[in-house]
Tab-separated table of C-alpha atoms in Angstrom:
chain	number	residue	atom	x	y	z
M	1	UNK	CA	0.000	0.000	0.000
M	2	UNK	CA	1.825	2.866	-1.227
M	3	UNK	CA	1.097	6.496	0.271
M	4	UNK	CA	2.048	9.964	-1.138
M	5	UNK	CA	3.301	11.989	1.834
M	6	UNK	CA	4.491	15.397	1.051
M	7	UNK	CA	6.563	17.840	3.116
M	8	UNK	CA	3.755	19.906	4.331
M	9	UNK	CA	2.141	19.760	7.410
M	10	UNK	CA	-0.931	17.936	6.367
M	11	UNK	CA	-0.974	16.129	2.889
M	12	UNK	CA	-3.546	17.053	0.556
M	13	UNK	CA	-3.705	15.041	-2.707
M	14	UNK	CA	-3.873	17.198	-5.907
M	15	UNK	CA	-5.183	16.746	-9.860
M	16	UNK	CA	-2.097	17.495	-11.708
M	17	UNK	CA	-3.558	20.634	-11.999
M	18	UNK	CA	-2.742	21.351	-9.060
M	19	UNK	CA	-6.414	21.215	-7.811
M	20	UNK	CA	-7.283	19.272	-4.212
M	21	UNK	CA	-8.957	16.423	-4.258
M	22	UNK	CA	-11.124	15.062	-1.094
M	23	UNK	CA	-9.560	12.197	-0.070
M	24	UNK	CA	-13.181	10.706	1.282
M	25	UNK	CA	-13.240	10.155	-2.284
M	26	UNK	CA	-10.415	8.110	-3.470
M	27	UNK	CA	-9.528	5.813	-1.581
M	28	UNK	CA	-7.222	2.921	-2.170
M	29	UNK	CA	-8.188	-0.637	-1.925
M	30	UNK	CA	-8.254	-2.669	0.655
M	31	UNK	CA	-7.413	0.265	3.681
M	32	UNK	CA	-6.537	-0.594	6.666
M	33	UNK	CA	-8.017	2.154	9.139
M	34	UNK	CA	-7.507	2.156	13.198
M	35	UNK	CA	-8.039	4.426	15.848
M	36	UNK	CA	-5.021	4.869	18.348
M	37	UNK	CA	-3.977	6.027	21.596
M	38	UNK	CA	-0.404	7.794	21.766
M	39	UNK	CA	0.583	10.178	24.613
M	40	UNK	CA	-2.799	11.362	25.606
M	41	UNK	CA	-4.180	11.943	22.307
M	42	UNK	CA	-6.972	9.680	20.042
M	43	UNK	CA	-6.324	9.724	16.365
M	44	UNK	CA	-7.123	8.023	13.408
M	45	UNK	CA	-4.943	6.240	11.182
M	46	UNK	CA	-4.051	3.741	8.404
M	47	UNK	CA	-2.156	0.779	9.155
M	48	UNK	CA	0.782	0.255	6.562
M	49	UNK	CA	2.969	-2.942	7.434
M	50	UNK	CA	4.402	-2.066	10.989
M	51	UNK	CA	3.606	1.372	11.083
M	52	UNK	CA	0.602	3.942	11.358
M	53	UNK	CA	0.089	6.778	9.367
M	54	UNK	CA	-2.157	9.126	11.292
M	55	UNK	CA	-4.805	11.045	9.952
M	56	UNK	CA	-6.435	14.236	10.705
M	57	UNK	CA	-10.518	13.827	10.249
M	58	UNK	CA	-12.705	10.767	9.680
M	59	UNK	CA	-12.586	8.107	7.406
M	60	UNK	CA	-16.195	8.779	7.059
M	61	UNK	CA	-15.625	11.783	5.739
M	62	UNK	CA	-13.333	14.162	4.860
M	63	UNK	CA	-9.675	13.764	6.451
M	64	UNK	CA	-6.266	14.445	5.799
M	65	UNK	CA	-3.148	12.315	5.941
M	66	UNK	CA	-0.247	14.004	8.353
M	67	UNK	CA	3.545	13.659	8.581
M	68	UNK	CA	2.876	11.925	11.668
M	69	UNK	CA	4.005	8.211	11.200
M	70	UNK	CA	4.467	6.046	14.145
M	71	UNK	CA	5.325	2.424	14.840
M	72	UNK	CA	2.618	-0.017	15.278
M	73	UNK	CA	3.828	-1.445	18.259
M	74	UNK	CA	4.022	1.795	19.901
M	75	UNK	CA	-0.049	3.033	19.610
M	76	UNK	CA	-2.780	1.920	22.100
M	77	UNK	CA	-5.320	0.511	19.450
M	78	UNK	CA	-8.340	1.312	20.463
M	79	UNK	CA	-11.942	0.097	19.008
M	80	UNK	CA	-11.975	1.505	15.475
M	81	UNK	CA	-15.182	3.508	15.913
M	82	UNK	CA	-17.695	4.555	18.441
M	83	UNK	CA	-20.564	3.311	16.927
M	84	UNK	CA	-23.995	5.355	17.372
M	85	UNK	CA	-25.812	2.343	16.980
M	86	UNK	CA	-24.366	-1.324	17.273
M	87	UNK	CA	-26.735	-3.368	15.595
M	88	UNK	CA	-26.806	-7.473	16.260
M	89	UNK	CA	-28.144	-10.143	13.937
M	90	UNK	CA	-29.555	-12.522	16.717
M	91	UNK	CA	-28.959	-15.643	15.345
M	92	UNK	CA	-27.858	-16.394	11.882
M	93	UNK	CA	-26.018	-18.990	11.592
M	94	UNK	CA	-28.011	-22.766	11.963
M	95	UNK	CA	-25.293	-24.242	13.698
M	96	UNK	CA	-25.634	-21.619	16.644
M	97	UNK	CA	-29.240	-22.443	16.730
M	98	UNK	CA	-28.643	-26.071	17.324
M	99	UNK	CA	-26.106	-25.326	19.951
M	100	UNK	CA	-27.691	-22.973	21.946
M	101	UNK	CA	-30.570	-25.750	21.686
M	102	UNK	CA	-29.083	-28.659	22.818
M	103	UNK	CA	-27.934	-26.649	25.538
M	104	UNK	CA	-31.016	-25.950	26.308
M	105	UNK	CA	-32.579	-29.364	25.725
M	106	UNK	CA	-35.223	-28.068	23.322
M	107	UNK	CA	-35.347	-28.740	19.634
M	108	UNK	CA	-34.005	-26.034	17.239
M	109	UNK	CA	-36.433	-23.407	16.334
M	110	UNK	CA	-34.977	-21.476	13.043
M	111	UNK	CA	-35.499	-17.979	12.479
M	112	UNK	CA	-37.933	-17.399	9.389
M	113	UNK	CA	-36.771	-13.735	9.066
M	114	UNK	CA	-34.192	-11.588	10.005
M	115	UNK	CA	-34.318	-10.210	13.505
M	116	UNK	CA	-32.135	-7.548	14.478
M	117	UNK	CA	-31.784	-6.272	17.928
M	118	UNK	CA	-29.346	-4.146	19.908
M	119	UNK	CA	-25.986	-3.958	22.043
M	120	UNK	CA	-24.782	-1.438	24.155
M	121	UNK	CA	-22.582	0.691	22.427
M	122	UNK	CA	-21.026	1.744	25.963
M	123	UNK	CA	-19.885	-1.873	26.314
M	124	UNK	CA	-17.735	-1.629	23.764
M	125	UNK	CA	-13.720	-2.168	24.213
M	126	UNK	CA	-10.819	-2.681	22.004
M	127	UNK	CA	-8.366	-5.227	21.297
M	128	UNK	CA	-5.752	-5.965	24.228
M	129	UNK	CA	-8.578	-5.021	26.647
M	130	UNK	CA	-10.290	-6.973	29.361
M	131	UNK	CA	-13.196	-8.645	29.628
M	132	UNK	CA	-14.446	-8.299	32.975
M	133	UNK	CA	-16.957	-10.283	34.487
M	134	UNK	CA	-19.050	-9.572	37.404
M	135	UNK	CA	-19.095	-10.909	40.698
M	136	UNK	CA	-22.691	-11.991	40.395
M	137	UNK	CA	-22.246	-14.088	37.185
M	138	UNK	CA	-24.526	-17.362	37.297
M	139	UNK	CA	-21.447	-18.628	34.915
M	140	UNK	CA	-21.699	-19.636	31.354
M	141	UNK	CA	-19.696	-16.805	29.754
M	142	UNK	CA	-19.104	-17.275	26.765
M	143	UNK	CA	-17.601	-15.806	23.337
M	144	UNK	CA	-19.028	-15.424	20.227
M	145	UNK	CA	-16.621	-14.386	16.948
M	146	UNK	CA	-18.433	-12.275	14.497
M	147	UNK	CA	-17.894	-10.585	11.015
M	148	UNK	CA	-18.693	-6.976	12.034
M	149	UNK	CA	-19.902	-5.027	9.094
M	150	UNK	CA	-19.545	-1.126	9.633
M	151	UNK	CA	-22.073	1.370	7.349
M	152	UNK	CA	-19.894	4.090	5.271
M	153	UNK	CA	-23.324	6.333	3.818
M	154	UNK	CA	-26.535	6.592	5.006
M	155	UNK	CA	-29.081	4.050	4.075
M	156	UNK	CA	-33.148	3.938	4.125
M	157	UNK	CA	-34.805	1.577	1.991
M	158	UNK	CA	-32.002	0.659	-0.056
M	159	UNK	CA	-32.777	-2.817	-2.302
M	160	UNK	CA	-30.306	-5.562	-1.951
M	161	UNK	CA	-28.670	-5.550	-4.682
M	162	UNK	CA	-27.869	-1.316	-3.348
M	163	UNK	CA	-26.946	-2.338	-0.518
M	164	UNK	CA	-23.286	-3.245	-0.435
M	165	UNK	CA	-22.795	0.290	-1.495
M	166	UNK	CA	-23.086	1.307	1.661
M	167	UNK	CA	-20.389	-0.451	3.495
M	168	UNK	CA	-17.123	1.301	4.268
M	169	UNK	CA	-15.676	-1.832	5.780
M	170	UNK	CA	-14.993	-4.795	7.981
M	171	UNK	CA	-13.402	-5.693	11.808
M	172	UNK	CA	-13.954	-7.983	14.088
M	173	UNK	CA	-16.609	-8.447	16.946
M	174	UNK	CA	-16.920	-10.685	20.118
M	175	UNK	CA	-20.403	-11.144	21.218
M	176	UNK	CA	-19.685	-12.075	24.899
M	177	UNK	CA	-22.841	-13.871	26.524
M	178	UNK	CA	-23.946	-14.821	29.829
M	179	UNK	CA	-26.055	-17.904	28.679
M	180	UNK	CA	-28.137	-17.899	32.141
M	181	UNK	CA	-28.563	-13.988	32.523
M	182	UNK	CA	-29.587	-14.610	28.777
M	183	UNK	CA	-32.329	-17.051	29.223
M	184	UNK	CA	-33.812	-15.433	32.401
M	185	UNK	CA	-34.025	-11.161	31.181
M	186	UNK	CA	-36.597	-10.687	28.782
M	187	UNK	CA	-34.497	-8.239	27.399
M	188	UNK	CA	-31.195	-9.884	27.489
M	189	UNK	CA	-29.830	-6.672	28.844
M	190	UNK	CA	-26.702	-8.753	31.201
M	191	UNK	CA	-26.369	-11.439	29.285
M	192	UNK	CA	-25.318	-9.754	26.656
M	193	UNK	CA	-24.036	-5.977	27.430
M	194	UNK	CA	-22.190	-5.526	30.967
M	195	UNK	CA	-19.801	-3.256	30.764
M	196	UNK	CA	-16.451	-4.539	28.446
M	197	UNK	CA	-18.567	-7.368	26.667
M	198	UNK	CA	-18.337	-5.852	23.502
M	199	UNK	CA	-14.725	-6.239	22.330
M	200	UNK	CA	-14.239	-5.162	18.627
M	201	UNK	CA	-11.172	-4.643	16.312
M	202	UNK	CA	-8.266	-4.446	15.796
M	203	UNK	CA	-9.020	-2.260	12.719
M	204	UNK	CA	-11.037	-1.656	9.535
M	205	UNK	CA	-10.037	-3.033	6.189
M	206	UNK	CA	-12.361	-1.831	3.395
M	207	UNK	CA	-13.010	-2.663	0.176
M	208	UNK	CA	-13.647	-6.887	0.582
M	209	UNK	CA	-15.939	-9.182	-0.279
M	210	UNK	CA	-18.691	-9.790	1.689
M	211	UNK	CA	-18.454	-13.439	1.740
M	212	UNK	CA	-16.092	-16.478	2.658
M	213	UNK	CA	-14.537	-15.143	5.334
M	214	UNK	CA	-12.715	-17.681	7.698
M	215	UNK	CA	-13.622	-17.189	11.256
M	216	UNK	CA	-11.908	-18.810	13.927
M	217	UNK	CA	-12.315	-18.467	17.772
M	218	UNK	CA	-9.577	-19.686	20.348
M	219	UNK	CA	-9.453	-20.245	23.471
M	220	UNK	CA	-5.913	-19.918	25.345
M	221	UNK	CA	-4.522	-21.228	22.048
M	222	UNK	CA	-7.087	-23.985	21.369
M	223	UNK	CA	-9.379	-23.207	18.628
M	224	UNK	CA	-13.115	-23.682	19.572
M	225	UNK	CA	-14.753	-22.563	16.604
M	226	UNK	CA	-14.108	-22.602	12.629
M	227	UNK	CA	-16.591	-21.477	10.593
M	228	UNK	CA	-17.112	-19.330	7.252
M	229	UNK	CA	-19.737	-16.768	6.702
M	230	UNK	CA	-20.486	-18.236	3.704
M	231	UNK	CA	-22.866	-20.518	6.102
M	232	UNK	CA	-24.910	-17.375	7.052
M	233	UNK	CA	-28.792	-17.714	6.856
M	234	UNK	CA	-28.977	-14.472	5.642
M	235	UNK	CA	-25.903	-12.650	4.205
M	236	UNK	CA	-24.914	-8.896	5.007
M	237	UNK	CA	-26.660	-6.876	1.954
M	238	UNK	CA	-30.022	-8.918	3.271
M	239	UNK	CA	-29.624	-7.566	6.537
M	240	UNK	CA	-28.709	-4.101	5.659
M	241	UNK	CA	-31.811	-4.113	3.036
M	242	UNK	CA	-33.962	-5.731	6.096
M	243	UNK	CA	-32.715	-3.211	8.714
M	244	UNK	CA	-32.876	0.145	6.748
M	245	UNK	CA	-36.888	-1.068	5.742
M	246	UNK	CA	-37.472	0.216	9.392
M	247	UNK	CA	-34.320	2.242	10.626
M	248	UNK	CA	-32.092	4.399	8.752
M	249	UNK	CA	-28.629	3.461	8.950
M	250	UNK	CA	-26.171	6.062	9.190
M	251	UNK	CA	-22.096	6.192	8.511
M	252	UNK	CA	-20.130	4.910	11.752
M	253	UNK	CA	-23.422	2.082	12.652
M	254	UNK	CA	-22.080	-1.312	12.672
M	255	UNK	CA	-23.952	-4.504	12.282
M	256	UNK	CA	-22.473	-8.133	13.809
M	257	UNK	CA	-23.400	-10.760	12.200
M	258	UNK	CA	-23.751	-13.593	14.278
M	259	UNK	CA	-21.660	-16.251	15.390
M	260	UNK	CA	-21.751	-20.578	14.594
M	261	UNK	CA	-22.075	-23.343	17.369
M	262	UNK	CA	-21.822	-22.749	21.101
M	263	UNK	CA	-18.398	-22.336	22.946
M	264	UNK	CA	-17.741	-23.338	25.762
M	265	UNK	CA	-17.179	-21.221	29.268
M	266	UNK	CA	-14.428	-18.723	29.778
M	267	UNK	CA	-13.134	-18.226	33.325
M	268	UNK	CA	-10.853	-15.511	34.635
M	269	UNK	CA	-7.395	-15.701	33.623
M	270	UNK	CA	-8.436	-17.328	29.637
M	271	UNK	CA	-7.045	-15.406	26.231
M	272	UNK	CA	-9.920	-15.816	23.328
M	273	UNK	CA	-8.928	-14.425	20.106
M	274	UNK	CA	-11.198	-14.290	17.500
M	275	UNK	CA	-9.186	-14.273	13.930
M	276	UNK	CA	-10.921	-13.297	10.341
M	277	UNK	CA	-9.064	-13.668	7.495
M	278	UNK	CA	-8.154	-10.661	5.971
M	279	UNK	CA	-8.868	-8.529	8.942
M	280	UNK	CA	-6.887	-10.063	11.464
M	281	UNK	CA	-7.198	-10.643	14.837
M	282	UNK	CA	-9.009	-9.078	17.926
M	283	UNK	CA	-7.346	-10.423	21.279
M	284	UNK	CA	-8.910	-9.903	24.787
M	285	UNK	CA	-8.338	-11.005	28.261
M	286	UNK	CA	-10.810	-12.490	31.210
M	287	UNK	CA	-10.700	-10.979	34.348
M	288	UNK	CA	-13.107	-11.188	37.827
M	289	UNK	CA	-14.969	-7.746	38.646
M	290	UNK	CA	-12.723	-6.472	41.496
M	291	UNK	CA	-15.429	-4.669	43.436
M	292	UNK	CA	-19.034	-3.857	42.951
């Protein structure tokens, strides 16, 4: 991914011409966009190899790249946006139905539309981050790996075959669930959004295909799920045509799309790192609620 940098302060891209050209609208393929913490200060950037450009703006609209260039290793990633709204596509995936089933010891009942619902956008954290569970848990945490699709224009009504159009991009999502806080709330408000259950990251990369990615959840190493979302009930320009029927979307929303199977239980003291190929992978740590 080559960049043109120029001596100025703040690049701004030109015609030959010499006239400026908004770089909202030409992008390169396949960006890798984060947002980072470095002495203070909350930025965004683009990833190149083992370094970070930094940016001044949003890549959701109009931004400018700086002189600022620092390594990788050196920047508190952070989660790559704040959504507004954090969308959730409830179950999608049969082999999650099944699971969550059997755990149950019910048949499966599938889904005969899609069914949105909601997270808490305040639950979510970045990658490196911990998961903190409370001190009243029941048990049963568990993960959930999930392609997390994040809107790039606003969208009401848009048809399906429209509605790719409006994606800037892709990251990575962890759905953490409290299975018996999940069955008991009506609204699944703690089994599904305590505070630091929404892990997502580590970056954006735009400009893929929608389908066949890999996604692989591990736990302290040992890989508990591998699935494709290629085996999605409903694929992401369905849900983004379903959802914007009844809700406009707007740029910055993100939408996870569901998970396969059931994992198991994480415990204090566990690594789970969910991996998608050509994204990468978000890593987070399980820790006991020190007080409350």
């Amino acid at each position: 991914m080559g960049l043109l940098v120029d001596s100025s302060s703040h690049t701004r891209m030109s015609h030959p011409h010499g006239n400026p050209i908004n770089l909202s609208h030409t992008r390169r393929l396949n960006m890798i966009w984060c947002r980072f913490e470095l002495e203070g200060e909350t930025n965004f950037g683009i990833v190149e190899g083992d370094r970070v450009i930094q940016v001044s703006g949003s890549p959701l609209g109009e931004y400018a790249v700086t002189n600022n260039v620092h390594p990788l290793e050196q920047v508190k990633l952070l989660a790559p946006i704040k959504p507004a709204m954090l969308y959730a596509a409830g179950p999608n995936y049969r082999g999650h139905v099944e699971g969550m089933a059997a755990r149950r010891g019910s048949p499966p009942s599938y889904p005969d539309r899609p069914s949105p619902n909601y997270r808490s956008v305040h639950a979510v954290i970045g990658t490196e981050e911990n998961i903190v569970v409370p001190k009243d848990s029941a048990g049963a945490v568990q993960p959930e790996g999930q392609l997390a699709v994040v809107i790039g224009k606003k969208a009401k009504k848009v048809s399906v075959d429209e509605a790719l159009d409006c994606v800037f991009g892709y990251t990575i999502g962890n759905d953490i669930s409290e299975r018996p806080w999940q069955q008991a709330d009506r609204t699944m408000f703690r089994g599904k959004n305590c505070d630091t259950w929404k892990p997502m990251g580590p970056w954006i990369v735009t400009d893929l295909s929608s389908t066949g990615f890999r996604i692989i959840v591990r736990h302290n190493g040992v890989v508990w799920e591998d699935f494709s979302s290629s085996d999605q009930i409903w694929d992401t320009a369905t849900w983004i045509h379903e959802l914007s029927k009844y809700a406009t979307l707007y740029p910055g929303d993100v939408l996870w799309m569901g998970t396969q199977g059931a994992d198991g239980d994480m415990v204090p003291g566990d690594i789970i790192e969910v991996e998608i190929s050509d994204i990468g992978i978000l890593r987070n740590y399980v820790v006991a609620e020190e007080y409350g």
